[in-house]
Coordinates of C-alpha atoms and ligand atoms in Angstrom, one line a residue:
M1 CA -56.7 -62.9 35.4
K2 CA -55.1 -61.5 32.4
S3 CA -53.3 -58.1 32.7
I4 CA -51.7 -55.9 30.2
L5 CA -48.5 -56.3 32.4
D6 CA -48.2 -59.9 31.6
N7 CA -45.0 -60.6 29.4
R8 CA -44.2 -56.8 29.4
P9 CA -41.3 -56.5 32.0
L10 CA -40.8 -52.7 31.2
L11 CA -44.5 -51.7 31.5
A12 CA -44.5 -53.8 34.7
E13 CA -41.7 -52.0 36.2
K14 CA -43.3 -48.6 35.2
V15 CA -46.4 -49.5 37.0
A16 CA -44.3 -51.0 40.0
E17 CA -42.5 -47.6 40.2
V18 CA -45.9 -45.7 40.3
A19 CA -47.2 -48.1 43.2
E20 CA -44.1 -47.6 44.9
V21 CA -44.5 -43.7 44.9
A22 CA -48.2 -44.0 45.8
G23 CA -47.1 -45.8 49.0
Y24 CA -44.7 -42.9 49.8
L25 CA -47.4 -40.5 49.3
W26 CA -49.7 -42.2 51.7
Q27 CA -46.9 -42.8 54.2
K28 CA -46.1 -39.1 54.1
G29 CA -49.8 -38.2 55.1
W30 CA -50.1 -36.4 51.8
A31 CA -52.9 -38.6 50.4
E32 CA -55.9 -38.5 52.6
R33 CA -58.7 -40.9 51.2
N34 CA -58.6 -40.7 47.5
G35 CA -56.5 -37.3 47.5
G36 CA -53.9 -37.1 44.8
N37 CA -53.4 -38.5 41.3
I38 CA -50.7 -39.8 38.9
T39 CA -50.6 -40.2 35.3
V40 CA -47.7 -41.6 33.2
N41 CA -47.4 -41.6 29.3
I42 CA -46.6 -45.1 28.5
T43 CA -46.9 -44.5 24.4
A44 CA -43.3 -45.7 24.2
L45 CA -44.1 -49.0 25.7
A46 CA -47.3 -49.6 23.7
D47 CA -46.6 -52.6 21.2
E48 CA -48.6 -53.7 18.3
E49 CA -50.8 -56.0 20.5
I50 CA -51.7 -52.8 22.8
R51 CA -52.4 -50.7 19.9
N52 CA -55.0 -53.3 18.7
M53 CA -56.6 -53.9 22.0
Q54 CA -60.4 -53.4 22.1
A55 CA -61.9 -50.7 24.3
I56 CA -63.5 -51.8 27.4
S57 CA -65.3 -48.6 28.0
D58 CA -67.4 -46.2 26.2
I59 CA -65.8 -43.3 24.0
T60 CA -65.5 -40.5 26.6
P61 CA -65.1 -36.9 25.8
I62 CA -61.9 -35.2 27.4
G63 CA -63.5 -32.0 27.2
R64 CA -60.8 -30.4 24.9
T65 CA -58.8 -31.2 21.9
M66 CA -55.2 -32.5 22.8
P67 CA -53.5 -32.1 19.3
H68 CA -50.1 -33.6 20.7
L69 CA -51.7 -36.8 22.2
K70 CA -53.2 -38.6 19.1
G71 CA -52.8 -42.4 19.8
C72 CA -51.0 -41.8 23.0
Y73 CA -51.6 -44.2 26.2
F74 CA -51.5 -43.4 29.7
F75 CA -51.5 -45.1 32.9
C76 CA -54.0 -43.1 35.2
K77 CA -55.0 -43.4 38.8
G78 CA -58.7 -44.1 38.9
T79 CA -61.1 -41.4 40.3
N80 CA -62.0 -41.9 43.9
K81 CA -59.3 -44.6 44.2
R82 CA -57.0 -44.4 47.2
M83 CA -53.1 -44.0 46.9
R84 CA -52.8 -46.6 49.8
D85 CA -54.8 -49.2 47.4
L86 CA -52.8 -48.0 44.4
A87 CA -49.6 -49.0 46.1
R88 CA -50.7 -52.6 46.8
K89 CA -53.1 -53.3 43.8
P90 CA -52.2 -50.9 41.0
M91 CA -54.2 -52.5 38.3
E92 CA -57.4 -52.6 40.3
N93 CA -57.2 -48.8 41.1
A94 CA -56.0 -47.4 37.9
S95 CA -56.3 -48.1 34.1
V96 CA -54.7 -47.5 30.8
I97 CA -56.3 -45.3 28.6
R98 CA -55.9 -44.5 24.6
I99 CA -56.4 -41.0 23.3
L100 CA -58.4 -41.5 19.9
D101 CA -57.3 -40.3 16.7
D102 CA -59.6 -37.2 17.0
C103 CA -57.5 -36.1 20.1
S104 CA -60.7 -35.1 21.8
N105 CA -61.9 -38.5 23.3
Y106 CA -60.4 -41.4 25.1
V107 CA -61.3 -45.2 25.9
I108 CA -60.0 -47.4 28.6
I109 CA -58.2 -50.6 27.2
A110 CA -57.0 -52.4 30.4
D111 CA -57.1 -54.0 32.9
N112 CA -60.4 -53.0 34.2
P113 CA -63.0 -50.1 33.4
V114 CA -61.8 -47.9 36.2
K115 CA -62.5 -44.3 35.3
P116 CA -59.6 -42.0 35.2
T117 CA -58.9 -39.2 37.8
S118 CA -61.1 -36.4 38.1
E119 CA -58.0 -34.2 37.4
L120 CA -57.6 -35.8 33.9
A121 CA -58.0 -32.4 32.3
S122 CA -54.9 -30.9 34.1
H123 CA -53.0 -34.1 33.6
L124 CA -53.6 -34.4 29.9
L125 CA -53.1 -30.8 29.1
M126 CA -49.8 -31.0 30.9
H127 CA -48.8 -34.0 29.0
N128 CA -50.0 -32.3 25.7
Y129 CA -47.7 -29.3 26.4
M130 CA -44.6 -31.5 27.3
T131 CA -45.3 -33.7 24.0
G132 CA -45.8 -30.8 22.1
K133 CA -42.4 -29.2 23.1
G134 CA -40.6 -32.4 22.4
S135 CA -39.8 -32.8 26.1
N136 CA -38.9 -36.4 27.4
Y137 CA -41.2 -35.6 30.5
K138 CA -43.6 -38.5 31.0
A139 CA -45.0 -38.3 34.4
V140 CA -47.4 -36.0 36.2
L141 CA -47.9 -36.2 40.1
H142 CA -50.5 -34.4 41.7
T143 CA -50.5 -34.5 45.8
H144 CA -51.8 -32.7 49.0
P145 CA -48.5 -32.1 51.2
I146 CA -49.6 -30.8 54.5
D147 CA -46.9 -28.2 55.1
L148 CA -46.6 -26.6 51.5
V149 CA -50.7 -26.5 51.3
A150 CA -50.7 -24.8 54.7
M151 CA -48.1 -22.1 53.3
T152 CA -50.5 -21.2 50.7
H153 CA -53.1 -19.9 53.0
N154 CA -50.8 -16.9 53.7
S155 CA -51.1 -14.4 50.8
I156 CA -47.5 -13.2 51.4
F157 CA -46.4 -16.7 50.2
L158 CA -48.4 -16.5 47.0
E159 CA -46.6 -13.5 45.5
K160 CA -44.3 -14.7 42.5
D161 CA -41.3 -16.5 43.7
I162 CA -41.4 -15.7 47.3
L163 CA -42.1 -19.2 48.3
T164 CA -39.2 -20.4 45.8
Y165 CA -36.6 -18.3 47.4
L166 CA -37.8 -19.2 51.0
L167 CA -37.8 -22.7 50.4
W168 CA -34.5 -22.7 48.6
S169 CA -32.9 -20.7 51.3
M170 CA -33.5 -23.6 53.8
I171 CA -31.1 -26.3 52.6
P172 CA -28.8 -26.2 49.6
E173 CA -30.4 -29.4 48.0
T174 CA -33.5 -27.8 47.3
R175 CA -32.1 -25.3 44.8
A176 CA -30.0 -28.2 43.4
F177 CA -32.8 -30.5 42.9
C178 CA -35.7 -28.1 42.2
P179 CA -33.8 -25.7 40.2
K180 CA -36.8 -23.9 38.5
G181 CA -38.5 -23.2 41.7
L182 CA -42.2 -23.3 42.5
G183 CA -45.0 -21.7 40.5
I184 CA -48.1 -20.5 42.2
I185 CA -51.7 -21.0 40.8
P186 CA -54.3 -19.0 42.3
Y187 CA -57.3 -20.9 43.5
E188 CA -59.5 -22.5 41.1
M189 CA -62.1 -25.1 41.3
P190 CA -60.7 -28.5 41.3
S191 CA -60.8 -30.6 38.0
S192 CA -61.7 -27.5 36.0
F193 CA -60.2 -26.5 32.8
D194 CA -59.6 -23.2 34.4
L195 CA -57.3 -24.9 36.8
A196 CA -55.6 -27.1 33.9
D197 CA -55.1 -23.9 31.7
A198 CA -53.4 -22.0 34.8
T199 CA -51.2 -25.0 35.5
V200 CA -50.1 -25.2 31.7
R201 CA -49.2 -21.6 31.7
E202 CA -46.9 -22.1 34.6
L203 CA -45.1 -25.0 33.1
E204 CA -43.5 -22.5 30.7
E205 CA -41.4 -21.4 33.8
Y206 CA -41.6 -24.2 36.6
D207 CA -41.6 -28.0 36.7
V208 CA -43.6 -27.8 40.1
V209 CA -46.6 -25.6 40.6
M210 CA -48.7 -25.2 43.8
W211 CA -52.5 -25.0 43.6
E212 CA -53.4 -22.5 46.3
K213 CA -55.5 -24.0 49.3
H214 CA -55.2 -27.4 47.5
G215 CA -51.9 -29.1 46.5
I216 CA -49.2 -29.4 44.2
C217 CA -48.5 -30.6 40.6
A218 CA -45.0 -31.8 39.6
V219 CA -43.8 -32.9 36.1
S220 CA -40.6 -34.9 35.2
E221 CA -39.2 -37.7 33.1
N222 CA -40.5 -40.4 35.5
I223 CA -42.8 -40.4 38.7
T224 CA -39.9 -40.9 41.1
E225 CA -38.2 -37.6 40.0
A226 CA -41.7 -35.8 40.3
F227 CA -42.0 -37.3 43.9
D228 CA -38.5 -36.3 44.8
M229 CA -39.0 -32.6 43.9
V230 CA -42.0 -32.4 46.0
D231 CA -40.4 -34.3 48.8
T232 CA -37.5 -32.0 48.6
L233 CA -39.7 -29.0 48.8
S234 CA -41.6 -30.4 51.6
K235 CA -38.4 -31.0 53.6
S236 CA -37.5 -27.3 53.3
A237 CA -41.2 -26.4 54.3
Q238 CA -40.6 -28.6 57.4
I239 CA -37.3 -26.9 58.4
Y240 CA -38.9 -23.6 58.1
L241 CA -41.9 -24.4 60.2
T242 CA -39.7 -26.2 62.7
A243 CA -37.7 -23.2 63.2
K244 CA -40.7 -21.0 63.6
Q245 CA -42.1 -23.5 66.2
M246 CA -38.7 -23.0 67.9
G247 CA -39.8 -19.4 68.3
F248 CA -37.4 -17.6 65.6
E249 CA -37.5 -16.8 62.0
P250 CA -34.8 -18.8 60.1
D251 CA -32.1 -16.7 58.7
G252 CA -32.0 -18.8 55.5
M253 CA -29.0 -19.0 53.4
S254 CA -28.0 -15.7 51.7
L255 CA -28.5 -15.0 48.0
M256 CA -24.8 -15.2 47.6
Q257 CA -24.8 -18.8 49.0
M258 CA -27.6 -19.8 46.8
E259 CA -25.8 -18.3 43.7
E260 CA -22.8 -20.4 44.7
I261 CA -25.1 -23.6 44.5
R262 CA -26.3 -22.4 41.2
I263 CA -22.9 -22.2 39.8
A264 CA -21.6 -25.4 41.4
F265 CA -24.6 -27.2 40.1
N266 CA -24.6 -25.7 36.7
L267 CA -28.2 -24.7 37.2
P268 CA -30.3 -22.4 35.0
K269 CA -30.6 -18.8 36.1
Ligands
13P1 P1 -59.5 -38.1 41.9 O1 -59.7 -39.2 43.2 O2 -60.5 -38.0 41.2 O3 -58.0 -38.6 41.6 O4 -59.2 -36.8 42.9 C1 -58.3 -36.6 43.8 C2 -58.0 -35.2 44.1 O5 -56.7 -34.8 44.7 C3 -58.7 -34.1 43.3 O6 -57.9 -33.0 43.1
ZN2 ZN1 -56.2 -32.7 44.7

């Protein structure tokens, strides 16, 4: 069967990277059934032929106008598709969409008419925000890490930056590789524009945000970097939980030790 990936090694590489990360999400236990979703802005890889490809779906409303996404192309996990299947057969469990010139509708162009993720509102609003501010971020990851989601069931951890400092203090790498910390979004209905709007507001300050009692979202230049930030935060959560299981409250690195990391890695305040 013909694929949009044929004779497009750069696009094939991007999709292979998504498939690799999808496999990790499943192995980590963060992707029960169809849990989680990935979108990648592939507009820079859309050649003339892609731009002329016919729609293979109806014109579908996004539900909102995305002024910075006119004519953009996204690789999107399909709704109800499993990460473990995306890992093995990416083009059967995802599709490529084109945002139409009205910035309010999309069509699927390849390979199969797989309906994009139910969290498309949040994903596209995040891409719209990132593109609008001229950022080079192209990837959005949403997943359900057990440890971090469990922590959002305690209201103490939902206060601003409490979880950020706790997780930073568990291991030096977390501050280094997740330097903006972790934003918190109070519970909202999955797939809703309320959730999308709240998520985008937090992106002004953070690259990774928790959706209370649901999951996490990370944005970065590519999907590997987005995954790595969540993985690093989850490692910190694991260290915290392991210490608690051993029967003690972990001391955590001191504020001074964390400040030393900030200076050594030249991180923002
Ligand atoms: P989708 O299968 O529609 O991508 O939904 C999974 C999910 O995690 C919703 O929040
Ligand atoms: Zn989810």
